[in-house]
């Protein structure tokens, strides 16, 4: 019998329930997977708490996983039983087995194991679109990256460094700042003890940043806007401290005709072609060793609630996986 972590009501990590589930056979266009590893992402906490609502209850949490195909539905031609695949959508990953649309899965290349694949798909593809599409980061770019020692953050430091950027990373402790620096951040700021706007001013000699990547949300807004050059880009892509409240667009004129975007991975990999291109770019930097995936925490799948507690208490760094 398969097992899954399911949510029957929104709330604290206590709402996560370990239950027996019936999986069934794949229908047209679907594959059936036996998970070998599952990725934990901050979005899982929003979906658990109800910040991001689901269409129906109960539901199985989790956006990311890696496993082997155990059955294919009618019409699936790209995959066969035994293939090693990974994905970062749709929801339903906290399970020993699952069904999912074949067109959201990608084959894991040789040289990348299941744990690494499960730890990197969502965070890594996010970094890829943020630094290659939302803003084209290059040697002339000075960027600020908040939560630089997190899962997304450590990948971003390594990848943006490889593109030649000047990276200013923030993190909530000196130990985390060291991790970000070791991963490639040019400068680091402990934003719990230092004023990050003042530090950015000093570091850049008053020139400030071309782009600010902010997944912290409420606590770093609107200070993050003060770290930008005129005409700079503010990328608000997460809410770890809570969502940013509605604001007067006039603030963008006052702070230098700034641009703002609120992107999500799903829009950037909506087509099969974009998903495959994004995943291949990620596989490429990982296989070359440009980006090393830091799996700093591993929990049994049934202990997902504890993983959520640790993630929300800011006790984790790098990527977190669950093992079924
Ligand atoms: P992280 O590993 O980065 O964990 C979140 C980090 O945010 C914490 O470790 C902590 O680091 C920091 N943080 C700051 N304030 C708080 C707070 N009040 N409570 C908790 N954490 C806080 O998570 P992920 O790598 O999974 O995701 C990073 C962010 O990126 C999330 O906000 C996520 O929603 C977003 N995201 C957005 C995507 C998109 O396409 N829009 C896709 C993927 C992720 P510190 O202690 O150093 O401050």
Short mmCIF file of C-alpha atoms and ligand atoms in Angstrom, two decimals:
data_model
loop_
_atom_site.label_atom_id
_atom_site.label_comp_id
_atom_site.label_asym_id
_atom_site.label_seq_id
_atom_site.Cartn_x
_atom_site.Cartn_y
_atom_site.Cartn_z
CA UNK A 1 0.00 0.00 0.00
CA UNK A 2 1.24 3.49 -0.83
CA UNK A 3 1.59 6.19 1.82
CA UNK A 4 1.36 9.96 1.60
CA UNK A 5 1.51 13.08 3.76
CA UNK A 6 -1.92 14.65 3.35
CA UNK A 7 -3.56 17.90 4.44
CA UNK A 8 -7.22 17.87 5.54
CA UNK A 9 -7.24 21.46 6.88
CA UNK A 10 -4.87 24.41 6.58
CA UNK A 11 -2.65 25.19 9.54
CA UNK A 12 0.63 24.56 11.37
CA UNK A 13 2.89 21.58 10.59
CA UNK A 14 0.61 19.55 12.91
CA UNK A 15 -1.96 19.28 10.10
CA UNK A 16 0.37 17.02 8.09
CA UNK A 17 -0.99 13.46 8.32
CA UNK A 18 0.77 10.24 7.29
CA UNK A 19 -1.88 8.09 5.62
CA UNK A 20 -2.41 5.06 3.42
CA UNK A 21 -3.51 6.04 -0.08
CA UNK A 22 -4.77 4.22 -3.16
CA UNK A 23 -2.80 5.24 -6.26
CA UNK A 24 -4.38 3.20 -9.07
CA UNK A 25 -3.22 2.92 -12.66
CA UNK A 26 -2.14 5.79 -14.94
CA UNK A 27 -4.77 7.16 -17.32
CA UNK A 28 -4.08 8.74 -20.74
CA UNK A 29 -0.96 10.91 -20.69
CA UNK A 30 0.01 9.92 -17.15
CA UNK A 31 2.96 8.07 -15.63
CA UNK A 32 3.14 6.23 -12.32
CA UNK A 33 6.21 6.84 -10.20
CA UNK A 34 7.85 5.14 -7.25
CA UNK A 35 9.61 7.99 -5.44
CA UNK A 36 13.22 7.59 -4.36
CA UNK A 37 13.51 11.13 -2.96
CA UNK A 38 11.25 14.15 -2.51
CA UNK A 39 12.24 17.81 -2.35
CA UNK A 40 11.01 20.23 0.31
CA UNK A 41 10.42 23.81 -0.78
CA UNK A 42 9.24 26.89 1.02
CA UNK A 43 6.11 26.92 -1.18
CA UNK A 44 5.06 23.70 0.63
CA UNK A 45 4.62 25.75 3.81
CA UNK A 46 2.39 28.28 2.00
CA UNK A 47 0.26 25.46 0.61
CA UNK A 48 0.05 23.81 4.04
CA UNK A 49 -0.84 27.04 5.87
CA UNK A 50 -3.41 28.15 3.28
CA UNK A 51 -1.50 31.24 2.09
CA UNK A 52 -1.71 29.50 -1.31
CA UNK A 53 -5.09 27.74 -1.49
CA UNK A 54 -5.74 24.35 -3.10
CA UNK A 55 -8.88 23.52 -5.09
CA UNK A 56 -9.96 20.58 -2.87
CA UNK A 57 -9.32 18.83 0.44
CA UNK A 58 -7.70 16.56 1.36
CA UNK A 59 -4.60 16.94 -0.81
CA UNK A 60 -1.10 15.49 -0.86
CA UNK A 61 1.52 18.19 -0.31
CA UNK A 62 4.80 18.64 -2.21
CA UNK A 63 5.86 19.94 -5.61
CA UNK A 64 9.10 18.13 -6.31
CA UNK A 65 10.34 14.58 -6.55
CA UNK A 66 12.51 12.02 -8.29
CA UNK A 67 11.79 8.37 -8.93
CA UNK A 68 11.42 5.50 -11.33
CA UNK A 69 8.52 4.94 -13.66
CA UNK A 70 6.50 1.84 -12.74
CA UNK A 71 3.68 2.20 -15.29
CA UNK A 72 2.78 4.41 -18.26
CA UNK A 73 -0.71 5.38 -19.38
CA UNK A 74 -2.11 5.25 -22.92
CA UNK A 75 -0.51 7.71 -25.34
CA UNK A 76 2.74 8.19 -23.40
CA UNK A 77 5.59 7.75 -25.88
CA UNK A 78 8.48 9.71 -24.33
CA UNK A 79 8.91 7.45 -21.29
CA UNK A 80 8.97 3.75 -20.45
CA UNK A 81 8.90 1.63 -17.30
CA UNK A 82 12.21 1.89 -15.43
CA UNK A 83 13.10 5.42 -16.60
CA UNK A 84 14.55 7.71 -13.92
CA UNK A 85 12.63 10.98 -13.89
CA UNK A 86 12.25 14.15 -11.83
CA UNK A 87 9.78 17.03 -11.74
CA UNK A 88 8.87 20.28 -9.99
CA UNK A 89 5.12 20.26 -10.53
CA UNK A 90 2.28 19.32 -9.97
CA UNK A 91 1.47 19.09 -6.27
CA UNK A 92 1.37 15.60 -4.74
CA UNK A 93 5.02 14.74 -4.12
CA UNK A 94 4.97 13.80 -0.41
CA UNK A 95 4.10 10.19 -1.25
CA UNK A 96 5.78 6.84 -1.74
CA UNK A 97 4.13 6.56 -5.16
CA UNK A 98 2.14 8.91 -7.36
CA UNK A 99 0.47 9.49 -10.73
CA UNK A 100 1.39 12.60 -12.72
CA UNK A 101 1.19 14.02 -16.24
CA UNK A 102 4.08 12.68 -18.32
CA UNK A 103 4.64 16.08 -19.93
CA UNK A 104 5.77 17.57 -16.58
CA UNK A 105 8.53 15.00 -16.04
CA UNK A 106 12.08 15.05 -17.39
CA UNK A 107 14.60 12.22 -17.55
CA UNK A 108 17.41 12.46 -15.01
CA UNK A 109 20.73 12.37 -16.87
CA UNK A 110 23.43 9.86 -15.97
CA UNK A 111 25.72 11.14 -13.25
CA UNK A 112 22.92 12.75 -11.24
CA UNK A 113 21.40 10.63 -8.48
CA UNK A 114 17.81 10.64 -7.25
CA UNK A 115 18.54 12.64 -4.10
CA UNK A 116 20.31 15.39 -6.00
CA UNK A 117 17.57 15.50 -8.62
CA UNK A 118 14.85 15.77 -5.96
CA UNK A 119 16.79 18.50 -4.17
CA UNK A 120 17.43 20.67 -7.20
CA UNK A 121 14.60 20.68 -9.71
CA UNK A 122 12.37 23.38 -8.23
CA UNK A 123 15.03 25.57 -6.62
CA UNK A 124 17.46 25.15 -9.52
CA UNK A 125 14.97 25.86 -12.30
CA UNK A 126 13.83 28.88 -10.28
CA UNK A 127 17.36 30.26 -10.17
CA UNK A 128 17.78 29.58 -13.87
CA UNK A 129 14.73 31.61 -14.94
CA UNK A 130 15.46 34.38 -12.42
CA UNK A 131 19.05 34.98 -13.62
CA UNK A 132 18.70 34.05 -17.30
CA UNK A 133 15.17 35.24 -18.15
CA UNK A 134 13.68 37.64 -15.60
CA UNK A 135 16.96 39.57 -15.72
CA UNK A 136 19.94 38.60 -17.85
CA UNK A 137 22.70 38.46 -15.27
CA UNK A 138 26.23 38.94 -16.62
CA UNK A 139 29.67 40.29 -15.70
CA UNK A 140 28.36 43.88 -15.50
CA UNK A 141 25.56 42.96 -13.09
CA UNK A 142 25.56 43.90 -9.42
CA UNK A 143 22.77 42.04 -7.66
CA UNK A 144 21.39 41.67 -4.15
CA UNK A 145 20.12 38.21 -3.16
CA UNK A 146 18.23 37.86 0.12
CA UNK A 147 18.29 34.56 2.06
CA UNK A 148 21.46 33.64 0.18
CA UNK A 149 22.17 30.56 2.33
CA UNK A 150 18.78 28.94 1.64
CA UNK A 151 18.03 26.30 -0.98
CA UNK A 152 17.43 28.77 -3.80
CA UNK A 153 20.07 31.13 -2.42
CA UNK A 154 23.05 28.75 -2.43
CA UNK A 155 22.31 27.69 -6.00
CA UNK A 156 21.97 31.35 -7.03
CA UNK A 157 25.32 32.33 -5.50
CA UNK A 158 27.15 29.61 -7.43
CA UNK A 159 25.39 30.11 -10.75
CA UNK A 160 25.49 33.93 -10.74
CA UNK A 161 29.17 33.82 -9.82
CA UNK A 162 29.80 31.63 -12.85
CA UNK A 163 28.08 34.30 -14.98
CA UNK A 164 30.54 36.83 -13.61
CA UNK A 165 28.15 38.91 -11.51
CA UNK A 166 28.94 40.86 -8.36
CA UNK A 167 26.73 39.19 -5.77
CA UNK A 168 25.72 40.73 -2.47
CA UNK A 169 24.06 38.04 -0.37
CA UNK A 170 22.14 38.50 2.87
CA UNK A 171 21.50 35.85 5.52
CA UNK A 172 20.25 35.65 9.09
CA UNK A 173 23.43 34.56 10.91
CA UNK A 174 27.19 34.78 10.55
CA UNK A 175 27.40 31.04 9.89
CA UNK A 176 24.87 31.36 7.08
CA UNK A 177 26.78 34.35 5.68
CA UNK A 178 29.90 32.18 5.53
CA UNK A 179 28.01 29.49 3.60
CA UNK A 180 26.81 32.08 1.07
CA UNK A 181 30.31 33.49 0.72
CA UNK A 182 31.80 30.02 0.21
CA UNK A 183 29.15 29.40 -2.47
CA UNK A 184 30.23 32.45 -4.43
CA UNK A 185 28.72 35.61 -2.94
CA UNK A 186 31.17 38.46 -3.44
CA UNK A 187 29.94 40.26 -0.31
CA UNK A 188 27.68 39.08 2.51
CA UNK A 189 25.50 40.93 4.98
CA UNK A 190 23.97 39.55 8.18
CA UNK A 191 20.61 41.35 7.88
CA UNK A 192 19.70 40.47 11.46
CA UNK A 193 22.54 42.56 12.87
CA UNK A 194 23.37 45.00 10.05
CA UNK A 195 21.40 47.60 8.08
CA UNK A 196 21.50 46.04 4.63
CA UNK A 197 20.68 49.25 2.75
CA UNK A 198 23.62 51.06 4.35
CA UNK A 199 25.92 48.10 3.68
CA UNK A 200 24.86 47.93 0.02
CA UNK A 201 25.56 51.66 -0.27
CA UNK A 202 29.07 51.18 1.15
CA UNK A 203 29.85 48.03 -0.84
CA UNK A 204 28.79 49.59 -4.17
CA UNK A 205 30.29 53.01 -3.46
CA UNK A 206 26.78 54.50 -3.69
CA UNK A 207 26.05 53.01 -7.13
CA UNK A 208 23.60 50.44 -5.72
CA UNK A 209 22.27 47.32 -7.54
CA UNK A 210 20.90 46.61 -11.00
CA UNK A 211 18.55 43.98 -9.62
CA UNK A 212 17.32 42.85 -6.20
CA UNK A 213 16.05 39.28 -5.77
CA UNK A 214 13.78 39.23 -2.73
CA UNK A 215 12.03 36.09 -1.47
CA UNK A 216 11.77 37.29 2.13
CA UNK A 217 8.85 39.63 1.40
CA UNK A 218 7.30 41.58 4.25
CA UNK A 219 10.41 42.10 6.45
CA UNK A 220 12.70 43.40 3.68
CA UNK A 221 10.10 45.65 1.99
CA UNK A 222 10.37 48.52 1.13
CA UNK A 223 14.08 48.66 2.15
CA UNK A 224 14.96 46.38 -0.76
CA UNK A 225 13.82 49.13 -3.16
CA UNK A 226 16.45 51.45 -1.63
CA UNK A 227 19.19 49.07 -2.77
CA UNK A 228 18.41 49.69 -6.45
CA UNK A 229 19.89 52.09 -8.98
CA UNK A 230 17.46 54.32 -10.87
CA UNK A 231 15.56 52.15 -13.38
CA UNK A 232 16.61 49.04 -11.43
CA UNK A 233 14.53 45.86 -11.22
CA UNK A 234 12.91 44.58 -8.04
CA UNK A 235 12.13 40.88 -8.29
CA UNK A 236 9.80 39.84 -5.47
CA UNK A 237 9.49 36.07 -5.75
CA UNK A 238 8.58 34.77 -2.29
CA UNK A 239 7.10 35.44 1.14
CA UNK A 240 9.22 33.66 3.75
CA UNK A 241 8.46 36.40 6.32
CA UNK A 242 4.92 37.03 5.01
CA UNK A 243 3.55 38.65 1.85
CA UNK A 244 4.22 42.28 0.94
CA UNK A 245 1.12 44.39 1.56
CA UNK A 246 -0.46 46.40 -1.27
CA UNK A 247 1.54 49.56 -1.93
CA UNK A 248 1.22 52.85 -3.81
CA UNK A 249 2.91 52.54 -7.22
CA UNK A 250 4.06 56.13 -6.76
CA UNK A 251 6.80 54.80 -4.45
CA UNK A 252 8.47 53.34 -7.57
CA UNK A 253 8.71 56.79 -9.19
CA UNK A 254 9.97 58.37 -5.98
CA UNK A 255 12.74 55.76 -5.61
CA UNK A 256 14.05 56.11 -9.17
CA UNK A 257 11.55 54.92 -11.81
CA UNK A 258 11.96 51.33 -10.66
CA UNK A 259 10.59 48.20 -12.30
CA UNK A 260 8.87 45.47 -10.27
CA UNK A 261 8.01 41.92 -11.22
CA UNK A 262 6.38 39.13 -9.21
CA UNK A 263 7.36 36.01 -11.18
CA UNK A 264 6.59 32.33 -10.61
CA UNK A 265 8.39 29.28 -11.97
CA UNK A 266 5.17 27.82 -13.36
CA UNK A 267 4.80 30.58 -15.95
CA UNK A 268 8.42 30.20 -17.08
CA UNK A 269 8.12 26.43 -17.65
CA UNK A 270 4.50 26.33 -18.79
CA UNK A 271 5.32 24.85 -22.22
CA UNK A 272 7.05 21.49 -22.61
CA UNK A 273 9.80 23.20 -24.64
CA UNK A 274 10.50 25.76 -21.88
CA UNK A 275 10.48 23.05 -19.20
CA UNK A 276 12.99 20.90 -21.08
CA UNK A 277 15.25 23.86 -21.94
CA UNK A 278 15.23 25.07 -18.32
CA UNK A 279 15.88 21.60 -16.88
CA UNK A 280 18.68 20.91 -19.39
CA UNK A 281 20.40 24.18 -18.53
CA UNK A 282 20.24 23.20 -14.85
CA UNK A 283 21.48 19.65 -15.48
CA UNK A 284 24.33 21.14 -17.49
CA UNK A 285 25.66 23.39 -14.70
CA UNK A 286 25.29 20.59 -12.13
CA UNK A 287 27.07 18.02 -14.31
CA UNK A 288 29.90 20.47 -14.98
CA UNK A 289 30.28 21.10 -11.25
CA UNK A 290 29.49 24.81 -11.64
CA UNK A 291 26.61 24.32 -9.21
CA UNK A 292 26.82 21.81 -6.35
CA UNK A 293 23.53 20.96 -4.71
CA UNK A 294 23.89 21.25 -0.93
CA UNK A 295 21.59 18.61 0.53
CA UNK A 296 22.07 19.81 4.08
CA UNK A 297 19.04 18.11 5.66
CA UNK A 298 17.37 14.73 5.13
CA UNK A 299 14.23 13.48 6.91
CA UNK A 300 12.09 10.35 6.59
CA UNK A 301 8.99 11.19 4.52
CA UNK A 302 6.72 10.49 7.47
CA UNK A 303 8.56 13.21 9.45
CA UNK A 304 7.70 15.98 6.97
CA UNK A 305 6.11 18.00 9.78
CA UNK A 306 9.46 18.28 11.57
CA UNK A 307 11.13 19.39 8.34
CA UNK A 308 8.51 22.15 8.02
CA UNK A 309 9.09 23.26 11.61
CA UNK A 310 12.83 23.51 11.05
CA UNK A 311 12.46 25.31 7.72
CA UNK A 312 10.06 27.90 9.13
CA UNK A 313 12.25 28.39 12.21
CA UNK A 314 15.14 29.32 9.85
CA UNK A 315 17.14 26.36 11.13
CA UNK A 316 17.95 24.99 7.69
CA UNK A 317 20.41 25.93 4.95
CA UNK A 318 20.62 24.69 1.37
CA UNK A 319 18.22 22.00 0.18
CA UNK A 320 16.07 19.61 2.20
CA UNK A 321 14.88 16.21 1.05
CA UNK A 322 12.48 13.57 2.34
CA UNK A 323 13.16 9.86 1.88
CA UNK A 324 10.20 7.51 1.44
P1 LIG B 1 14.94 28.73 1.96
O1 LIG B 1 15.80 27.56 2.15
O2 LIG B 1 15.54 29.94 1.34
O3 LIG B 1 14.27 29.09 3.34
C1 LIG B 1 13.72 30.36 3.56
C2 LIG B 1 14.74 31.30 4.17
O4 LIG B 1 14.15 32.60 4.24
C3 LIG B 1 15.10 30.98 5.61
O5 LIG B 1 16.09 30.00 5.73
C4 LIG B 1 15.55 32.32 6.12
O6 LIG B 1 16.95 32.51 5.88
C5 LIG B 1 14.78 33.31 5.26
N1 LIG B 1 13.79 34.06 6.06
C6 LIG B 1 13.78 35.39 6.25
N2 LIG B 1 12.79 35.74 7.06
C7 LIG B 1 12.16 34.60 7.42
C8 LIG B 1 11.07 34.34 8.29
N3 LIG B 1 10.41 35.31 8.94
N4 LIG B 1 10.67 33.05 8.43
C9 LIG B 1 11.30 32.07 7.79
N5 LIG B 1 12.35 32.25 6.96
C10 LIG B 1 12.78 33.52 6.78
O7 LIG B 1 13.66 28.29 1.09
P2 LIG B 1 13.60 27.92 -0.47
O8 LIG B 1 14.96 27.90 -1.03
O9 LIG B 1 12.72 26.75 -0.64
O10 LIG B 1 12.81 29.15 -1.09
C11 LIG B 1 13.34 30.46 -0.97
C12 LIG B 1 12.28 31.46 -1.33
O11 LIG B 1 12.05 31.45 -2.73
C13 LIG B 1 10.93 31.25 -0.67
O12 LIG B 1 10.39 32.49 -0.30
C14 LIG B 1 10.12 30.64 -1.78
O13 LIG B 1 8.75 30.84 -1.63
C15 LIG B 1 10.67 31.35 -2.99
N6 LIG B 1 10.49 30.63 -4.24
C16 LIG B 1 9.80 31.25 -5.24
C17 LIG B 1 9.64 30.65 -6.46
C18 LIG B 1 9.00 31.41 -7.56
O14 LIG B 1 9.06 30.96 -8.72
N7 LIG B 1 8.36 32.54 -7.31
C19 LIG B 1 10.10 29.28 -6.70
C20 LIG B 1 10.90 28.74 -5.60
C21 LIG B 1 11.05 29.39 -4.41
P3 LIG B 1 17.75 33.56 6.85
O15 LIG B 1 17.68 33.02 8.23
O16 LIG B 1 19.12 33.56 6.26
O17 LIG B 1 17.05 34.87 6.70
#
